[in-house]
PDB file of N, CA and C in Angstrom:
ATOM      1  N   MET A   3       0.824  -1.173   0.000  1.00 48.00           N
ATOM      2  CA  MET A   3       0.000   0.000   0.000  1.00 48.00           C
ATOM      3  C   MET A   3       0.873   1.244   0.000  1.00 48.00           C
ATOM      4  N   ALA A   4       0.309   2.295  -0.439  1.00 52.00           N
ATOM      5  CA  ALA A   4       1.041   3.557  -0.457  1.00 52.00           C
ATOM      6  C   ALA A   4       1.078   4.128   0.950  1.00 52.00           C
ATOM      7  N   ASN A   5       2.089   4.925   1.193  1.00 54.00           N
ATOM      8  CA  ASN A   5       2.176   5.579   2.497  1.00 54.00           C
ATOM      9  C   ASN A   5       1.030   6.566   2.626  1.00 54.00           C
ATOM     10  N   THR A   6       0.261   6.404   3.677  1.00 55.00           N
ATOM     11  CA  THR A   6      -0.849   7.316   3.938  1.00 55.00           C
ATOM     12  C   THR A   6      -0.534   8.107   5.186  1.00 55.00           C
ATOM     13  N   GLN A   7      -1.249   9.188   5.405  1.00 55.00           N
ATOM     14  CA  GLN A   7      -1.015  10.001   6.586  1.00 55.00           C
ATOM     15  C   GLN A   7      -2.269   9.985   7.441  1.00 55.00           C
ATOM     16  N   ASN A   8      -2.086   9.749   8.730  1.00 53.00           N
ATOM     17  CA  ASN A   8      -3.227   9.821   9.627  1.00 53.00           C
ATOM     18  C   ASN A   8      -3.469  11.276   9.999  1.00 53.00           C
ATOM     19  N   PRO A   9      -4.515  11.588  10.747  1.00 59.00           N
ATOM     20  CA  PRO A   9      -4.836  12.999  11.036  1.00 59.00           C
ATOM     21  C   PRO A   9      -3.713  13.772  11.725  1.00 59.00           C
ATOM     22  N   GLN A  10      -2.824  13.100  12.474  1.00 65.00           N
ATOM     23  CA  GLN A  10      -1.739  13.800  13.141  1.00 65.00           C
ATOM     24  C   GLN A  10      -0.603  14.131  12.185  1.00 65.00           C
ATOM     25  N   GLY A  11      -0.631  13.622  10.972  1.00 68.00           N
ATOM     26  CA  GLY A  11       0.398  13.898   9.992  1.00 68.00           C
ATOM     27  C   GLY A  11       1.529  12.886   9.989  1.00 68.00           C
ATOM     28  N   ASN A  12       1.468  11.869  10.844  1.00 68.00           N
ATOM     29  CA  ASN A  12       2.495  10.829  10.862  1.00 68.00           C
ATOM     30  C   ASN A  12       2.196   9.804   9.776  1.00 68.00           C
ATOM     31  N   PRO A  13       3.215   9.315   9.078  1.00 66.00           N
ATOM     32  CA  PRO A  13       2.956   8.329   8.031  1.00 66.00           C
ATOM     33  C   PRO A  13       2.459   7.011   8.613  1.00 66.00           C
ATOM     34  N   ASP A  14       1.585   6.359   7.893  1.00 61.00           N
ATOM     35  CA  ASP A  14       1.054   5.052   8.277  1.00 61.00           C
ATOM     36  C   ASP A  14       1.453   4.076   7.174  1.00 61.00           C
ATOM     37  N   PRO A  15       2.690   3.570   7.186  1.00 65.00           N
ATOM     38  CA  PRO A  15       3.200   2.796   6.057  1.00 65.00           C
ATOM     39  C   PRO A  15       2.413   1.510   5.783  1.00 65.00           C
ATOM     40  N   ALA A  16       1.824   0.907   6.804  1.00 63.00           N
ATOM     41  CA  ALA A  16       1.099  -0.340   6.584  1.00 63.00           C
ATOM     42  C   ALA A  16      -0.344  -0.094   6.157  1.00 63.00           C
ATOM     43  N   GLY A  17      -0.795   1.134   6.271  1.00 70.00           N
ATOM     44  CA  GLY A  17      -2.188   1.412   5.936  1.00 70.00           C
ATOM     45  C   GLY A  17      -3.144   0.814   6.946  1.00 70.00           C
ATOM     46  N   SER A  18      -2.664   0.573   8.183  1.00 73.00           N
ATOM     47  CA  SER A  18      -3.503  -0.092   9.174  1.00 73.00           C
ATOM     48  C   SER A  18      -4.723   0.743   9.545  1.00 73.00           C
ATOM     49  N   THR A  19      -4.599   2.045   9.475  1.00 73.00           N
ATOM     50  CA  THR A  19      -5.748   2.890   9.792  1.00 73.00           C
ATOM     51  C   THR A  19      -6.867   2.656   8.783  1.00 73.00           C
ATOM     52  N   GLN A  20      -6.503   2.565   7.515  1.00 75.00           N
ATOM     53  CA  GLN A  20      -7.517   2.314   6.483  1.00 75.00           C
ATOM     54  C   GLN A  20      -8.133   0.936   6.670  1.00 75.00           C
ATOM     55  N   MET A  21      -7.310  -0.055   6.999  1.00 75.00           N
ATOM     56  CA  MET A  21      -7.839  -1.404   7.191  1.00 75.00           C
ATOM     57  C   MET A  21      -8.759  -1.442   8.408  1.00 75.00           C
ATOM     58  N   PHE A  22      -8.394  -0.726   9.479  1.00 76.00           N
ATOM     59  CA  PHE A  22      -9.249  -0.673  10.664  1.00 76.00           C
ATOM     60  C   PHE A  22     -10.583  -0.012  10.343  1.00 76.00           C
ATOM     61  N   ARG A  23     -10.526   1.097   9.614  1.00 75.00           N
ATOM     62  CA  ARG A  23     -11.773   1.779   9.256  1.00 75.00           C
ATOM     63  C   ARG A  23     -12.655   0.888   8.386  1.00 75.00           C
ATOM     64  N   ALA A  24     -12.054   0.143   7.470  1.00 75.00           N
ATOM     65  CA  ALA A  24     -12.845  -0.772   6.636  1.00 75.00           C
ATOM     66  C   ALA A  24     -13.486  -1.849   7.496  1.00 75.00           C
ATOM     67  N   PHE A  25     -12.751  -2.353   8.480  1.00 74.00           N
ATOM     68  CA  PHE A  25     -13.301  -3.375   9.377  1.00 74.00           C
ATOM     69  C   PHE A  25     -14.462  -2.822  10.186  1.00 74.00           C
ATOM     70  N   VAL A  26     -14.300  -1.621  10.733  1.00 76.00           N
ATOM     71  CA  VAL A  26     -15.350  -1.021  11.547  1.00 76.00           C
ATOM     72  C   VAL A  26     -16.578  -0.729  10.688  1.00 76.00           C
ATOM     73  N   ASP A  27     -16.371  -0.274   9.460  1.00 75.00           N
ATOM     74  CA  ASP A  27     -17.498   0.023   8.584  1.00 75.00           C
ATOM     75  C   ASP A  27     -18.254  -1.238   8.180  1.00 75.00           C
ATOM     76  N   GLU A  28     -17.570  -2.373   8.065  1.00 71.00           N
ATOM     77  CA  GLU A  28     -18.220  -3.607   7.618  1.00 71.00           C
ATOM     78  C   GLU A  28     -18.841  -4.385   8.764  1.00 71.00           C
ATOM     79  N   ALA A  29     -18.431  -4.186  10.003  1.00 60.00           N
ATOM     80  CA  ALA A  29     -18.904  -4.986  11.129  1.00 60.00           C
ATOM     81  C   ALA A  29     -20.425  -4.921  11.305  1.00 60.00           C
ATOM     82  N   PRO A  30     -21.069  -3.746  11.301  1.00 58.00           N
ATOM     83  CA  PRO A  30     -22.527  -3.743  11.473  1.00 58.00           C
ATOM     84  C   PRO A  30     -23.255  -4.462  10.342  1.00 58.00           C
ATOM     85  N   GLN A  31     -22.733  -4.402   9.141  1.00 55.00           N
ATOM     86  CA  GLN A  31     -23.375  -5.100   8.026  1.00 55.00           C
ATOM     87  C   GLN A  31     -23.338  -6.604   8.255  1.00 55.00           C
ATOM     88  N   GLY A  32     -22.238  -7.116   8.797  1.00 52.00           N
ATOM     89  CA  GLY A  32     -22.144  -8.542   9.078  1.00 52.00           C
ATOM     90  C   GLY A  32     -23.171  -8.978  10.104  1.00 52.00           C
ATOM     91  N   ARG A  33     -23.392  -8.141  11.128  1.00 54.00           N
ATOM     92  CA  ARG A  33     -24.390  -8.474  12.141  1.00 54.00           C
ATOM     93  C   ARG A  33     -25.784  -8.465  11.543  1.00 54.00           C
ATOM     94  N   GLN A  34     -26.057  -7.537  10.643  1.00 55.00           N
ATOM     95  CA  GLN A  34     -27.369  -7.488  10.015  1.00 55.00           C
ATOM     96  C   GLN A  34     -27.589  -8.720   9.148  1.00 55.00           C
ATOM     97  N   GLN A  35     -26.569  -9.181   8.478  1.00 57.00           N
ATOM     98  CA  GLN A  35     -26.717 -10.368   7.651  1.00 57.00           C
ATOM     99  C   GLN A  35     -26.997 -11.594   8.505  1.00 57.00           C
ATOM    100  N   GLN A  36     -26.366 -11.692   9.676  1.00 56.00           N
ATOM    101  CA  GLN A  36     -26.637 -12.817  10.551  1.00 56.00           C
ATOM    102  C   GLN A  36     -28.074 -12.781  11.035  1.00 56.00           C
ATOM    103  N   ALA A  37     -28.563 -11.611  11.377  1.00 56.00           N
ATOM    104  CA  ALA A  37     -29.941 -11.490  11.836  1.00 56.00           C
ATOM    105  C   ALA A  37     -30.909 -11.856  10.712  1.00 56.00           C
ATOM    106  N   ALA A  38     -30.618 -11.453   9.503  1.00 56.00           N
ATOM    107  CA  ALA A  38     -31.483 -11.766   8.378  1.00 56.00           C
ATOM    108  C   ALA A  38     -31.441 -13.253   8.053  1.00 56.00           C
ATOM    109  N   SER A  39     -30.290 -13.899   8.242  1.00 60.00           N
ATOM    110  CA  SER A  39     -30.184 -15.304   7.898  1.00 60.00           C
ATOM    111  C   SER A  39     -30.880 -16.189   8.924  1.00 60.00           C
ATOM    112  N   SER A  40     -31.211 -15.662  10.105  1.00 65.00           N
ATOM    113  CA  SER A  40     -31.910 -16.479  11.092  1.00 65.00           C
ATOM    114  C   SER A  40     -33.387 -16.630  10.729  1.00 65.00           C
ATOM    115  N   GLY A  41     -33.911 -15.776   9.855  1.00 67.00           N
ATOM    116  CA  GLY A  41     -35.308 -15.874   9.443  1.00 67.00           C
ATOM    117  C   GLY A  41     -35.646 -17.194   8.783  1.00 67.00           C
ATOM    118  N   PRO A  42     -34.908 -17.619   7.764  1.00 76.00           N
ATOM    119  CA  PRO A  42     -35.200 -18.916   7.142  1.00 76.00           C
ATOM    120  C   PRO A  42     -35.043 -20.082   8.115  1.00 76.00           C
ATOM    121  N   ARG A  43     -34.146 -19.974   9.067  1.00 84.00           N
ATOM    122  CA  ARG A  43     -33.956 -21.053  10.043  1.00 84.00           C
ATOM    123  C   ARG A  43     -35.201 -21.195  10.904  1.00 84.00           C
ATOM    124  N   VAL A  44     -35.792 -20.075  11.321  1.00 87.00           N
ATOM    125  CA  VAL A  44     -37.009 -20.121  12.132  1.00 87.00           C
ATOM    126  C   VAL A  44     -38.148 -20.708  11.303  1.00 87.00           C
ATOM    127  N   GLY A  45     -38.224 -20.321  10.048  1.00 86.00           N
ATOM    128  CA  GLY A  45     -39.254 -20.877   9.174  1.00 86.00           C
ATOM    129  C   GLY A  45     -39.104 -22.376   8.991  1.00 86.00           C
ATOM    130  N   LEU A  46     -37.878 -22.839   8.894  1.00 90.00           N
ATOM    131  CA  LEU A  46     -37.630 -24.280   8.749  1.00 90.00           C
ATOM    132  C   LEU A  46     -38.080 -25.028   9.996  1.00 90.00           C
ATOM    133  N   ILE A  47     -37.780 -24.492  11.175  1.00 91.00           N
ATOM    134  CA  ILE A  47     -38.186 -25.151  12.423  1.00 91.00           C
ATOM    135  C   ILE A  47     -39.702 -25.211  12.520  1.00 91.00           C
ATOM    136  N   ILE A  48     -40.364 -24.108  12.192  1.00 92.00           N
ATOM    137  CA  ILE A  48     -41.834 -24.089  12.234  1.00 92.00           C
ATOM    138  C   ILE A  48     -42.405 -25.101  11.237  1.00 92.00           C
ATOM    139  N   GLY A  49     -41.814 -25.173  10.055  1.00 93.00           N
ATOM    140  CA  GLY A  49     -42.275 -26.138   9.055  1.00 93.00           C
ATOM    141  C   GLY A  49     -42.141 -27.575   9.521  1.00 93.00           C
ATOM    142  N   VAL A  50     -41.038 -27.893  10.177  1.00 94.00           N
ATOM    143  CA  VAL A  50     -40.831 -29.255  10.682  1.00 94.00           C
ATOM    144  C   VAL A  50     -41.850 -29.579  11.768  1.00 94.00           C
ATOM    145  N   VAL A  51     -42.121 -28.614  12.664  1.00 96.00           N
ATOM    146  CA  VAL A  51     -43.096 -28.836  13.731  1.00 96.00           C
ATOM    147  C   VAL A  51     -44.483 -29.070  13.146  1.00 96.00           C
ATOM    148  N   VAL A  52     -44.847 -28.279  12.139  1.00 96.00           N
ATOM    149  CA  VAL A  52     -46.159 -28.449  11.498  1.00 96.00           C
ATOM    150  C   VAL A  52     -46.235 -29.807  10.794  1.00 96.00           C
ATOM    151  N   ALA A  53     -45.168 -30.199  10.122  1.00 97.00           N
ATOM    152  CA  ALA A  53     -45.155 -31.488   9.428  1.00 97.00           C
ATOM    153  C   ALA A  53     -45.304 -32.644  10.415  1.00 97.00           C
ATOM    154  N   VAL A  54     -44.623 -32.575  11.539  1.00 97.00           N
ATOM    155  CA  VAL A  54     -44.741 -33.629  12.554  1.00 97.00           C
ATOM    156  C   VAL A  54     -46.158 -33.669  13.106  1.00 97.00           C
ATOM    157  N   ALA A  55     -46.767 -32.508  13.327  1.00 97.00           N
ATOM    158  CA  ALA A  55     -48.142 -32.468  13.834  1.00 97.00           C
ATOM    159  C   ALA A  55     -49.112 -33.082  12.837  1.00 97.00           C
ATOM    160  N   ILE A  56     -48.909 -32.812  11.556  1.00 97.00           N
ATOM    161  CA  ILE A  56     -49.788 -33.384  10.528  1.00 97.00           C
ATOM    162  C   ILE A  56     -49.629 -34.903  10.466  1.00 97.00           C
ATOM    163  N   VAL A  57     -48.399 -35.380  10.512  1.00 96.00           N
ATOM    164  CA  VAL A  57     -48.156 -36.825  10.473  1.00 96.00           C
ATOM    165  C   VAL A  57     -48.768 -37.481  11.705  1.00 96.00           C
ATOM    166  N   ALA A  58     -48.645 -36.847  12.876  1.00 96.00           N
ATOM    167  CA  ALA A  58     -49.227 -37.405  14.092  1.00 96.00           C
ATOM    168  C   ALA A  58     -50.754 -37.448  13.992  1.00 96.00           C
ATOM    169  N   ALA A  59     -51.348 -36.404  13.426  1.00 96.00           N
ATOM    170  CA  ALA A  59     -52.810 -36.376  13.286  1.00 96.00           C
ATOM    171  C   ALA A  59     -53.283 -37.457  12.328  1.00 96.00           C
ATOM    172  N   VAL A  60     -52.592 -37.640  11.221  1.00 96.00           N
ATOM    173  CA  VAL A  60     -52.964 -38.675  10.249  1.00 96.00           C
ATOM    174  C   VAL A  60     -52.816 -40.057  10.880  1.00 96.00           C
ATOM    175  N   ALA A  61     -51.730 -40.276  11.614  1.00 95.00           N
ATOM    176  CA  ALA A  61     -51.529 -41.582  12.261  1.00 95.00           C
ATOM    177  C   ALA A  61     -52.613 -41.821  13.319  1.00 95.00           C
ATOM    178  N   TRP A  62     -52.980 -40.789  14.067  1.00 94.00           N
ATOM    179  CA  TRP A  62     -54.011 -40.939  15.088  1.00 94.00           C
ATOM    180  C   TRP A  62     -55.362 -41.279  14.433  1.00 94.00           C
ATOM    181  N   LEU A  63     -55.675 -40.619  13.329  1.00 94.00           N
ATOM    182  CA  LEU A  63     -56.930 -40.920  12.633  1.00 94.00           C
ATOM    183  C   LEU A  63     -56.917 -42.315  12.029  1.00 94.00           C
ATOM    184  N   ALA A  64     -55.758 -42.755  11.541  1.00 94.00           N
ATOM    185  CA  ALA A  64     -55.664 -44.075  10.922  1.00 94.00           C
ATOM    186  C   ALA A  64     -55.798 -45.178  11.963  1.00 94.00           C
ATOM    187  N   LEU A  65     -55.342 -44.963  13.163  1.00 92.00           N
ATOM    188  CA  LEU A  65     -55.382 -45.983  14.195  1.00 92.00           C
ATOM    189  C   LEU A  65     -56.658 -45.930  15.015  1.00 92.00           C
ATOM    190  N   LYS A  66     -57.465 -44.951  14.842  1.00 82.00           N
ATOM    191  CA  LYS A  66     -58.697 -44.791  15.617  1.00 82.00           C
ATOM    192  C   LYS A  66     -59.764 -45.741  15.162  1.00 82.00           C
TER     193      LYS A  66
END
């Protein structure tokens, strides 16, 4: 990376300030993606519970 200058005017040869800022800017987006990805998981669990209830009801009616 090119030598960059931080606000104090000291050179930042590794560009670590830019990398830190990129990390901080991306962190909230990662959390939002995790929250959004939990939606399909909840739907899958509800679907499995409903399917088990339907199978149990059919079996109960068949054995009655």
